[in-house]
C-alpha cells in the first residue's frame, strides 16, 4: 500500500527538506545583520520603492530606525508606513521555491525559479509602493489595502506562478 504513495511522499519529503534548509539559511542571514537594523535585501527593496515613488511624483524619503529594525517611508508630507523584514516577501518566496523544487524537472527548474523570483520581486516593489501611495493619499482605505488587497497581489502572483509550473512544466508529459 505504501508503494502507491511513494511518488507523493517523495514530493512531500523534498518540499519539507528544501523548505527547512532555506528557512534556516534565511534565519542565519537575518541573525547576522541584527545589530545593523534592517537586513540589506530589505533595504534594497525600500530604496527601490522610494525611487519608484519619486519617479511617479510622490516625493519620498527613507528614515532608518536601527534599534527597531525598520525603515520608515516619508511620502509627501508625512511618515506613511514602515518597512520591516516581513515586507520583503522572502518568506513567501522560500515557500514558493520549495514547492517548485519539490517537482524538480532539471535545468528548467532553475530557470523558472530565477524568472519567477524576478517577477515576484517586481510585484513586491509595486505592492509596497502602491500601499505607500494608498496610505499617503487615501488613508481611510489603508487598513483594507494592507490587510486584504495588497497581500492578495503577492499571494495571487505566487499561486499563478505555481499553476504555470504545474500545468506547463511539472505535469507535462516529457514524451509528447
Short mmCIF file of N, CA and C in Angstrom, two decimals:
data_model
loop_
_atom_site.label_atom_id
_atom_site.label_comp_id
_atom_site.label_asym_id
_atom_site.label_seq_id
_atom_site.Cartn_x
_atom_site.Cartn_y
_atom_site.Cartn_z
N UNK A 1 0.81 -1.19 0.00
CA UNK A 1 0.00 0.00 0.00
C UNK A 1 0.86 1.26 0.00
N UNK A 2 1.93 1.26 0.77
CA UNK A 2 2.82 2.42 0.83
C UNK A 2 3.46 2.69 -0.52
N UNK A 3 3.59 1.64 -1.32
CA UNK A 3 4.18 1.75 -2.65
C UNK A 3 3.37 2.70 -3.53
N UNK A 4 2.05 2.71 -3.36
CA UNK A 4 1.18 3.58 -4.15
C UNK A 4 1.42 5.06 -3.83
N UNK A 5 1.82 5.34 -2.60
CA UNK A 5 2.02 6.71 -2.17
C UNK A 5 3.45 7.19 -2.30
N UNK A 6 4.34 6.33 -2.77
CA UNK A 6 5.76 6.66 -2.84
C UNK A 6 6.05 7.96 -3.61
N UNK A 7 5.48 8.18 -4.81
CA UNK A 7 5.75 9.45 -5.51
C UNK A 7 5.29 10.67 -4.73
N UNK A 8 4.13 10.58 -4.11
CA UNK A 8 3.59 11.71 -3.34
C UNK A 8 4.46 11.95 -2.11
N UNK A 9 4.85 10.88 -1.45
CA UNK A 9 5.70 11.03 -0.27
C UNK A 9 7.07 11.60 -0.64
N UNK A 10 7.60 11.21 -1.81
CA UNK A 10 8.87 11.76 -2.28
C UNK A 10 8.78 13.27 -2.51
N UNK A 11 7.71 13.71 -3.13
CA UNK A 11 7.50 15.15 -3.37
C UNK A 11 7.36 15.88 -2.04
N UNK A 12 6.57 15.31 -1.13
CA UNK A 12 6.36 15.94 0.17
C UNK A 12 7.66 16.02 0.96
N UNK A 13 8.44 14.96 0.95
CA UNK A 13 9.72 14.95 1.66
C UNK A 13 10.69 15.99 1.06
N UNK A 14 10.78 16.04 -0.28
CA UNK A 14 11.63 17.05 -0.92
C UNK A 14 11.19 18.45 -0.53
N UNK A 15 9.88 18.70 -0.55
CA UNK A 15 9.36 20.01 -0.18
C UNK A 15 9.78 20.37 1.25
N UNK A 16 9.57 19.48 2.19
CA UNK A 16 9.88 19.76 3.60
C UNK A 16 11.36 20.02 3.79
N UNK A 17 12.21 19.19 3.20
CA UNK A 17 13.66 19.36 3.35
C UNK A 17 14.12 20.68 2.75
N UNK A 18 13.70 20.96 1.53
CA UNK A 18 14.11 22.21 0.88
C UNK A 18 13.60 23.42 1.65
N UNK A 19 12.34 23.36 2.09
CA UNK A 19 11.76 24.47 2.85
C UNK A 19 12.55 24.72 4.13
N UNK A 20 12.85 23.67 4.88
CA UNK A 20 13.57 23.84 6.14
C UNK A 20 14.99 24.35 5.92
N UNK A 21 15.68 23.83 4.91
CA UNK A 21 17.05 24.30 4.62
C UNK A 21 17.03 25.79 4.27
N UNK A 22 16.12 26.19 3.39
CA UNK A 22 16.03 27.61 3.00
C UNK A 22 15.61 28.49 4.18
N UNK A 23 14.69 28.00 4.99
CA UNK A 23 14.22 28.77 6.14
C UNK A 23 15.35 28.99 7.16
N UNK A 24 16.12 27.94 7.44
CA UNK A 24 17.25 28.07 8.38
C UNK A 24 18.35 28.96 7.80
N UNK A 25 18.60 28.84 6.51
CA UNK A 25 19.61 29.70 5.87
C UNK A 25 19.18 31.17 5.94
N UNK A 26 17.91 31.42 5.71
CA UNK A 26 17.40 32.79 5.77
C UNK A 26 17.47 33.33 7.21
N UNK A 27 17.14 32.51 8.17
CA UNK A 27 17.22 32.94 9.57
C UNK A 27 18.67 33.24 9.96
N UNK A 28 19.61 32.44 9.49
CA UNK A 28 21.03 32.69 9.72
C UNK A 28 21.43 34.04 9.11
N UNK A 29 20.96 34.30 7.88
CA UNK A 29 21.22 35.58 7.20
C UNK A 29 20.67 36.73 8.04
N UNK A 30 19.43 36.62 8.50
CA UNK A 30 18.83 37.69 9.30
C UNK A 30 19.59 37.92 10.61
N UNK A 31 19.96 36.85 11.26
CA UNK A 31 20.69 36.98 12.54
C UNK A 31 22.03 37.66 12.37
N UNK A 32 22.66 37.50 11.21
CA UNK A 32 23.97 38.11 11.00
C UNK A 32 23.90 39.63 10.81
N UNK A 33 22.70 40.17 10.60
CA UNK A 33 22.55 41.62 10.41
C UNK A 33 21.73 42.27 11.51
N UNK A 34 21.44 41.55 12.57
CA UNK A 34 20.55 42.03 13.62
C UNK A 34 20.99 43.36 14.22
N UNK A 35 22.28 43.51 14.46
CA UNK A 35 22.76 44.73 15.12
C UNK A 35 22.82 45.94 14.18
N UNK A 36 22.64 45.71 12.89
CA UNK A 36 22.71 46.81 11.91
C UNK A 36 21.33 47.32 11.51
N UNK A 37 20.29 46.80 12.14
CA UNK A 37 18.93 47.20 11.76
C UNK A 37 18.39 46.25 10.72
N UNK A 38 17.69 46.82 9.77
CA UNK A 38 17.07 46.01 8.71
C UNK A 38 18.13 45.39 7.81
N UNK A 39 17.89 44.19 7.36
CA UNK A 39 18.86 43.47 6.53
C UNK A 39 19.05 44.15 5.17
N UNK A 40 20.19 43.90 4.49
CA UNK A 40 20.50 44.57 3.21
C UNK A 40 19.46 44.31 2.11
N UNK A 41 18.90 43.13 2.03
CA UNK A 41 17.90 42.84 1.00
C UNK A 41 16.65 43.71 1.19
N UNK A 42 16.19 43.82 2.43
CA UNK A 42 15.02 44.65 2.72
C UNK A 42 15.33 46.13 2.46
N UNK A 43 16.55 46.54 2.77
CA UNK A 43 16.96 47.92 2.49
C UNK A 43 16.96 48.20 0.98
N UNK A 44 17.42 47.24 0.20
CA UNK A 44 17.42 47.38 -1.25
C UNK A 44 15.99 47.58 -1.77
N UNK A 45 15.08 46.78 -1.28
CA UNK A 45 13.68 46.92 -1.69
C UNK A 45 13.16 48.30 -1.29
N UNK A 46 13.44 48.74 -0.08
CA UNK A 46 12.98 50.05 0.38
C UNK A 46 13.51 51.17 -0.52
N UNK A 47 14.79 51.09 -0.90
CA UNK A 47 15.36 52.11 -1.78
C UNK A 47 14.70 52.10 -3.16
N UNK A 48 14.41 50.92 -3.66
CA UNK A 48 13.76 50.83 -4.98
C UNK A 48 12.31 51.32 -4.92
N UNK A 49 11.63 51.06 -3.82
CA UNK A 49 10.27 51.59 -3.64
C UNK A 49 10.32 53.12 -3.61
N UNK A 50 11.28 53.66 -2.86
CA UNK A 50 11.43 55.11 -2.79
C UNK A 50 11.71 55.69 -4.18
N UNK A 51 12.59 55.06 -4.94
CA UNK A 51 12.91 55.51 -6.30
C UNK A 51 11.65 55.51 -7.17
N UNK A 52 10.89 54.43 -7.10
CA UNK A 52 9.67 54.32 -7.90
C UNK A 52 8.66 55.39 -7.50
N UNK A 53 8.48 55.60 -6.22
CA UNK A 53 7.53 56.61 -5.75
C UNK A 53 7.95 58.00 -6.22
N UNK A 54 9.23 58.30 -6.11
CA UNK A 54 9.72 59.60 -6.59
C UNK A 54 9.49 59.74 -8.10
N UNK A 55 9.72 58.67 -8.85
CA UNK A 55 9.52 58.70 -10.31
C UNK A 55 8.04 58.91 -10.66
N UNK A 56 7.15 58.42 -9.80
CA UNK A 56 5.72 58.55 -10.04
C UNK A 56 5.14 59.87 -9.51
N UNK A 57 6.00 60.72 -8.97
CA UNK A 57 5.55 62.03 -8.49
C UNK A 57 5.10 62.05 -7.04
N UNK A 58 5.55 61.10 -6.27
CA UNK A 58 5.27 61.06 -4.84
C UNK A 58 6.59 61.22 -4.09
N UNK A 59 6.99 62.47 -3.83
CA UNK A 59 8.28 62.72 -3.18
C UNK A 59 8.43 61.87 -1.91
N UNK A 60 9.48 61.10 -1.87
CA UNK A 60 9.66 60.14 -0.79
C UNK A 60 11.07 60.17 -0.24
N UNK A 61 11.18 59.78 1.01
CA UNK A 61 12.47 59.65 1.67
C UNK A 61 12.39 58.48 2.63
N UNK A 62 13.54 57.96 3.01
CA UNK A 62 13.61 56.85 3.95
C UNK A 62 14.27 57.31 5.25
N UNK A 63 13.76 56.83 6.36
CA UNK A 63 14.35 57.11 7.66
C UNK A 63 14.59 55.81 8.38
N UNK A 64 15.85 55.57 8.70
CA UNK A 64 16.29 54.32 9.30
C UNK A 64 16.05 54.33 10.81
N UNK A 65 15.46 53.27 11.31
CA UNK A 65 15.25 53.08 12.74
C UNK A 65 15.96 51.78 13.12
N UNK A 66 17.29 51.88 13.32
CA UNK A 66 18.13 50.69 13.54
C UNK A 66 17.69 49.90 14.77
N UNK A 67 17.46 50.53 15.92
CA UNK A 67 17.10 49.72 17.10
C UNK A 67 15.84 48.87 16.90
N UNK A 68 14.90 49.37 16.14
CA UNK A 68 13.64 48.63 15.92
C UNK A 68 13.65 47.83 14.62
N UNK A 69 14.79 47.80 13.93
CA UNK A 69 14.96 47.06 12.69
C UNK A 69 13.84 47.36 11.69
N UNK A 70 13.71 48.63 11.37
CA UNK A 70 12.69 49.06 10.42
C UNK A 70 13.13 50.32 9.71
N UNK A 71 12.50 50.58 8.58
CA UNK A 71 12.72 51.81 7.82
C UNK A 71 11.36 52.46 7.60
N UNK A 72 11.28 53.74 7.88
CA UNK A 72 10.03 54.48 7.67
C UNK A 72 10.04 55.13 6.29
N UNK A 73 8.89 55.08 5.64
CA UNK A 73 8.71 55.78 4.37
C UNK A 73 8.04 57.12 4.65
N UNK A 74 8.71 58.19 4.26
CA UNK A 74 8.15 59.54 4.34
C UNK A 74 7.70 59.89 2.93
N UNK A 75 6.40 60.01 2.73
CA UNK A 75 5.84 60.31 1.41
C UNK A 75 5.11 61.65 1.50
N UNK A 76 5.50 62.55 0.63
CA UNK A 76 4.97 63.91 0.56
C UNK A 76 5.15 64.65 1.88
N UNK A 77 4.18 64.58 2.75
CA UNK A 77 4.23 65.43 3.95
C UNK A 77 4.37 64.67 5.26
N UNK A 78 4.42 63.36 5.21
CA UNK A 78 4.50 62.65 6.48
C UNK A 78 4.94 61.21 6.34
N UNK A 79 5.15 60.60 7.50
CA UNK A 79 5.50 59.18 7.55
C UNK A 79 4.23 58.37 7.32
N UNK A 80 4.26 57.52 6.31
CA UNK A 80 3.03 56.79 5.98
C UNK A 80 3.09 55.32 6.38
N UNK A 81 4.22 54.67 6.17
CA UNK A 81 4.36 53.26 6.53
C UNK A 81 5.78 52.99 6.98
N UNK A 82 5.97 51.81 7.50
CA UNK A 82 7.31 51.37 7.86
C UNK A 82 7.55 50.01 7.22
N UNK A 83 8.79 49.79 6.85
CA UNK A 83 9.17 48.51 6.27
C UNK A 83 9.93 47.72 7.30
N UNK A 84 9.45 46.51 7.53
CA UNK A 84 10.13 45.56 8.41
C UNK A 84 10.52 44.36 7.56
N UNK A 85 11.23 43.44 8.15
CA UNK A 85 11.73 42.27 7.41
C UNK A 85 10.61 41.52 6.71
N UNK A 86 9.45 41.39 7.31
CA UNK A 86 8.34 40.65 6.72
C UNK A 86 7.81 41.23 5.43
N UNK A 87 8.11 42.49 5.15
CA UNK A 87 7.63 43.14 3.93
C UNK A 87 8.42 42.73 2.69
N UNK A 88 9.55 42.08 2.87
CA UNK A 88 10.39 41.79 1.71
C UNK A 88 9.96 40.56 0.92
N UNK A 89 8.95 39.86 1.38
CA UNK A 89 8.35 38.69 0.71
C UNK A 89 9.27 37.48 0.61
N UNK A 90 10.38 37.48 1.31
CA UNK A 90 11.29 36.34 1.25
C UNK A 90 10.64 35.07 1.82
N UNK A 91 9.88 35.20 2.87
CA UNK A 91 9.22 34.01 3.44
C UNK A 91 8.29 33.36 2.42
N UNK A 92 7.58 34.19 1.67
CA UNK A 92 6.68 33.68 0.63
C UNK A 92 7.50 33.07 -0.51
N UNK A 93 8.60 33.71 -0.86
CA UNK A 93 9.45 33.21 -1.94
C UNK A 93 10.10 31.88 -1.54
N UNK A 94 10.48 31.72 -0.28
CA UNK A 94 11.04 30.46 0.19
C UNK A 94 10.01 29.33 0.04
N UNK A 95 8.79 29.60 0.43
CA UNK A 95 7.71 28.62 0.27
C UNK A 95 7.52 28.29 -1.21
N UNK A 96 7.53 29.31 -2.05
CA UNK A 96 7.37 29.14 -3.49
C UNK A 96 8.49 28.26 -4.07
N UNK A 97 9.72 28.58 -3.73
CA UNK A 97 10.88 27.84 -4.26
C UNK A 97 10.85 26.39 -3.79
N UNK A 98 10.50 26.16 -2.53
CA UNK A 98 10.43 24.79 -2.03
C UNK A 98 9.38 23.99 -2.81
N UNK A 99 8.27 24.60 -3.11
CA UNK A 99 7.22 23.92 -3.89
C UNK A 99 7.71 23.60 -5.30
N UNK A 100 8.34 24.57 -5.94
CA UNK A 100 8.82 24.35 -7.31
C UNK A 100 9.87 23.24 -7.34
N UNK A 101 10.82 23.27 -6.41
CA UNK A 101 11.87 22.25 -6.40
C UNK A 101 11.35 20.88 -5.93
N UNK A 102 10.21 20.85 -5.26
CA UNK A 102 9.61 19.57 -4.91
C UNK A 102 9.21 18.82 -6.17
N UNK A 103 8.89 19.56 -7.23
CA UNK A 103 8.55 18.98 -8.53
C UNK A 103 9.70 19.21 -9.51
N UNK A 104 10.90 18.91 -9.07
CA UNK A 104 12.12 19.17 -9.83
C UNK A 104 12.07 18.57 -11.24
N UNK A 105 12.44 19.39 -12.23
CA UNK A 105 12.48 18.96 -13.63
C UNK A 105 13.76 19.40 -14.32
N UNK A 106 14.88 19.26 -13.66
CA UNK A 106 16.17 19.57 -14.28
C UNK A 106 16.45 21.06 -14.37
N UNK A 107 17.19 21.43 -15.40
CA UNK A 107 17.65 22.81 -15.58
C UNK A 107 16.50 23.81 -15.66
N UNK A 108 15.40 23.40 -16.26
CA UNK A 108 14.28 24.33 -16.39
C UNK A 108 13.71 24.74 -15.02
N UNK A 109 13.95 23.93 -14.01
CA UNK A 109 13.53 24.30 -12.66
C UNK A 109 14.26 25.55 -12.21
N UNK A 110 15.57 25.58 -12.42
CA UNK A 110 16.38 26.73 -12.02
C UNK A 110 16.00 27.98 -12.82
N UNK A 111 15.76 27.79 -14.11
CA UNK A 111 15.37 28.93 -14.96
C UNK A 111 14.02 29.47 -14.51
N UNK A 112 13.07 28.57 -14.27
CA UNK A 112 11.74 29.01 -13.83
C UNK A 112 11.81 29.73 -12.49
N UNK A 113 12.60 29.22 -11.56
CA UNK A 113 12.74 29.87 -10.25
C UNK A 113 13.36 31.26 -10.41
N UNK A 114 14.38 31.38 -11.25
CA UNK A 114 15.02 32.70 -11.44
C UNK A 114 14.05 33.71 -12.05
N UNK A 115 13.34 33.31 -13.09
CA UNK A 115 12.37 34.20 -13.73
C UNK A 115 11.24 34.54 -12.75
N UNK A 116 10.77 33.55 -12.03
CA UNK A 116 9.69 33.77 -11.06
C UNK A 116 10.14 34.69 -9.93
N UNK A 117 11.38 34.49 -9.46
CA UNK A 117 11.91 35.37 -8.42
C UNK A 117 11.89 36.83 -8.88
N UNK A 118 12.31 37.06 -10.12
CA UNK A 118 12.30 38.41 -10.67
C UNK A 118 10.87 38.97 -10.73
N UNK A 119 9.93 38.16 -11.17
CA UNK A 119 8.53 38.59 -11.23
C UNK A 119 8.01 38.92 -9.84
N UNK A 120 8.27 38.04 -8.87
CA UNK A 120 7.80 38.28 -7.50
C UNK A 120 8.48 39.49 -6.87
N UNK A 121 9.74 39.69 -7.19
CA UNK A 121 10.47 40.86 -6.69
C UNK A 121 9.81 42.14 -7.19
N UNK A 122 9.54 42.20 -8.49
CA UNK A 122 8.90 43.38 -9.09
C UNK A 122 7.51 43.58 -8.50
N UNK A 123 6.75 42.50 -8.39
CA UNK A 123 5.39 42.59 -7.82
C UNK A 123 5.45 43.13 -6.38
N UNK A 124 6.44 42.70 -5.63
CA UNK A 124 6.55 43.16 -4.24
C UNK A 124 6.91 44.64 -4.17
N UNK A 125 7.83 45.10 -5.01
CA UNK A 125 8.17 46.53 -5.04
C UNK A 125 6.94 47.35 -5.42
N UNK A 126 6.21 46.91 -6.43
CA UNK A 126 4.98 47.61 -6.84
C UNK A 126 3.94 47.58 -5.73
N UNK A 127 3.85 46.46 -5.04
CA UNK A 127 2.90 46.31 -3.93
C UNK A 127 3.19 47.31 -2.81
N UNK A 128 4.45 47.41 -2.42
CA UNK A 128 4.81 48.31 -1.32
C UNK A 128 4.62 49.76 -1.74
N UNK A 129 5.03 50.09 -2.96
CA UNK A 129 4.83 51.47 -3.45
C UNK A 129 3.34 51.80 -3.50
N UNK A 130 2.54 50.86 -4.00
CA UNK A 130 1.10 51.09 -4.04
C UNK A 130 0.51 51.28 -2.66
N UNK A 131 0.96 50.50 -1.73
CA UNK A 131 0.49 50.63 -0.35
C UNK A 131 0.86 51.98 0.24
N UNK A 132 2.09 52.43 -0.02
CA UNK A 132 2.50 53.75 0.46
C UNK A 132 1.64 54.86 -0.14
N UNK A 133 1.33 54.74 -1.41
CA UNK A 133 0.50 55.75 -2.07
C UNK A 133 -0.91 55.75 -1.49
N UNK A 134 -1.45 54.56 -1.23
CA UNK A 134 -2.78 54.48 -0.60
C UNK A 134 -2.75 55.14 0.76
N UNK A 135 -1.76 54.83 1.57
CA UNK A 135 -1.66 55.44 2.90
C UNK A 135 -1.43 56.94 2.82
N UNK A 136 -0.75 57.40 1.79
CA UNK A 136 -0.48 58.82 1.64
C UNK A 136 -1.71 59.60 1.18
N UNK A 137 -2.41 59.09 0.17
CA UNK A 137 -3.49 59.85 -0.44
C UNK A 137 -4.89 59.36 -0.11
N UNK A 138 -5.03 58.12 0.31
CA UNK A 138 -6.35 57.54 0.58
C UNK A 138 -6.32 56.82 1.93
N UNK A 139 -6.01 57.55 2.96
CA UNK A 139 -5.75 57.00 4.29
C UNK A 139 -6.87 56.08 4.78
N UNK A 140 -8.10 56.44 4.50
CA UNK A 140 -9.21 55.64 5.04
C UNK A 140 -9.26 54.23 4.45
N UNK A 141 -8.59 54.02 3.32
CA UNK A 141 -8.54 52.69 2.72
C UNK A 141 -7.25 51.94 3.07
N UNK A 142 -6.41 52.54 3.89
CA UNK A 142 -5.11 51.96 4.20
C UNK A 142 -5.17 50.59 4.84
N UNK A 143 -5.99 50.43 5.87
CA UNK A 143 -6.05 49.14 6.56
C UNK A 143 -6.58 48.05 5.64
N UNK A 144 -7.62 48.35 4.88
CA UNK A 144 -8.16 47.36 3.95
C UNK A 144 -7.11 46.99 2.89
N UNK A 145 -6.41 47.99 2.39
CA UNK A 145 -5.38 47.74 1.38
C UNK A 145 -4.26 46.89 1.96
N UNK A 146 -3.82 47.22 3.17
CA UNK A 146 -2.72 46.49 3.80
C UNK A 146 -3.11 45.06 4.16
N UNK A 147 -4.31 44.89 4.68
CA UNK A 147 -4.71 43.58 5.19
C UNK A 147 -5.26 42.64 4.11
N UNK A 148 -5.84 43.20 3.04
CA UNK A 148 -6.52 42.33 2.07
C UNK A 148 -6.03 42.51 0.63
N UNK A 149 -6.12 43.72 0.12
CA UNK A 149 -5.85 43.94 -1.31
C UNK A 149 -4.40 43.67 -1.68
N UNK A 150 -3.47 44.25 -0.95
CA UNK A 150 -2.07 44.11 -1.32
C UNK A 150 -1.47 42.74 -1.00
N UNK A 151 -1.87 42.07 0.08
CA UNK A 151 -1.42 40.67 0.22
C UNK A 151 -1.95 39.78 -0.91
N UNK A 152 -3.14 40.07 -1.38
CA UNK A 152 -3.70 39.29 -2.50
C UNK A 152 -2.82 39.41 -3.74
N UNK A 153 -2.16 40.55 -3.91
CA UNK A 153 -1.28 40.74 -5.06
C UNK A 153 -0.11 39.77 -5.01
N UNK A 154 0.58 39.72 -3.88
CA UNK A 154 1.77 38.87 -3.81
C UNK A 154 1.38 37.39 -3.75
N UNK A 155 0.37 37.05 -2.96
CA UNK A 155 -0.06 35.66 -2.88
C UNK A 155 -0.70 35.20 -4.19
N UNK A 156 -1.44 36.07 -4.82
CA UNK A 156 -2.03 35.75 -6.11
C UNK A 156 -0.97 35.49 -7.16
N UNK A 157 0.09 36.28 -7.14
CA UNK A 157 1.21 36.08 -8.07
C UNK A 157 1.87 34.73 -7.84
N UNK A 158 2.05 34.36 -6.58
CA UNK A 158 2.66 33.07 -6.24
C UNK A 158 1.78 31.92 -6.74
N UNK A 159 0.50 32.00 -6.48
CA UNK A 159 -0.41 30.93 -6.91
C UNK A 159 -0.43 30.83 -8.44
N UNK A 160 -0.48 31.97 -9.12
CA UNK A 160 -0.47 31.95 -10.59
C UNK A 160 0.80 31.29 -11.13
N UNK A 161 1.95 31.63 -10.53
CA UNK A 161 3.21 31.01 -10.96
C UNK A 161 3.25 29.52 -10.64
N UNK A 162 2.70 29.12 -9.49
CA UNK A 162 2.61 27.69 -9.17
C UNK A 162 1.80 26.96 -10.22
N UNK A 163 0.67 27.54 -10.59
CA UNK A 163 -0.20 26.91 -11.58
C UNK A 163 0.50 26.78 -12.93
N UNK A 164 1.24 27.82 -13.31
CA UNK A 164 2.01 27.76 -14.56
C UNK A 164 3.04 26.63 -14.48
N UNK A 165 3.74 26.52 -13.36
CA UNK A 165 4.76 25.49 -13.19
C UNK A 165 4.15 24.09 -13.30
N UNK A 166 3.06 23.89 -12.59
CA UNK A 166 2.42 22.57 -12.59
C UNK A 166 1.86 22.22 -13.96
N UNK A 167 1.14 23.16 -14.57
CA UNK A 167 0.47 22.87 -15.85
C UNK A 167 1.46 22.71 -17.00
N UNK A 168 2.43 23.59 -17.10
CA UNK A 168 3.29 23.61 -18.27
C UNK A 168 4.66 22.94 -18.10
N UNK A 169 5.03 22.61 -16.89
CA UNK A 169 6.35 22.03 -16.68
C UNK A 169 6.32 20.73 -15.87
N UNK A 170 5.79 20.79 -14.65
CA UNK A 170 5.88 19.65 -13.75
C UNK A 170 5.06 18.44 -14.22
N UNK A 171 3.86 18.67 -14.69
CA UNK A 171 2.99 17.56 -15.07
C UNK A 171 2.95 17.32 -16.58
N UNK A 172 3.73 18.09 -17.29
CA UNK A 172 3.76 17.94 -18.75
C UNK A 172 4.46 16.62 -19.09
N UNK A 173 3.86 15.87 -19.98
CA UNK A 173 4.42 14.59 -20.40
C UNK A 173 5.69 14.85 -21.21
N UNK A 174 6.79 14.36 -20.75
CA UNK A 174 8.08 14.60 -21.40
C UNK A 174 8.16 13.94 -22.78
N UNK A 175 7.37 12.93 -23.03
CA UNK A 175 7.43 12.20 -24.31
C UNK A 175 6.60 12.82 -25.42
N UNK A 176 5.72 13.76 -25.09
CA UNK A 176 4.85 14.32 -26.13
C UNK A 176 5.39 15.59 -26.72
#
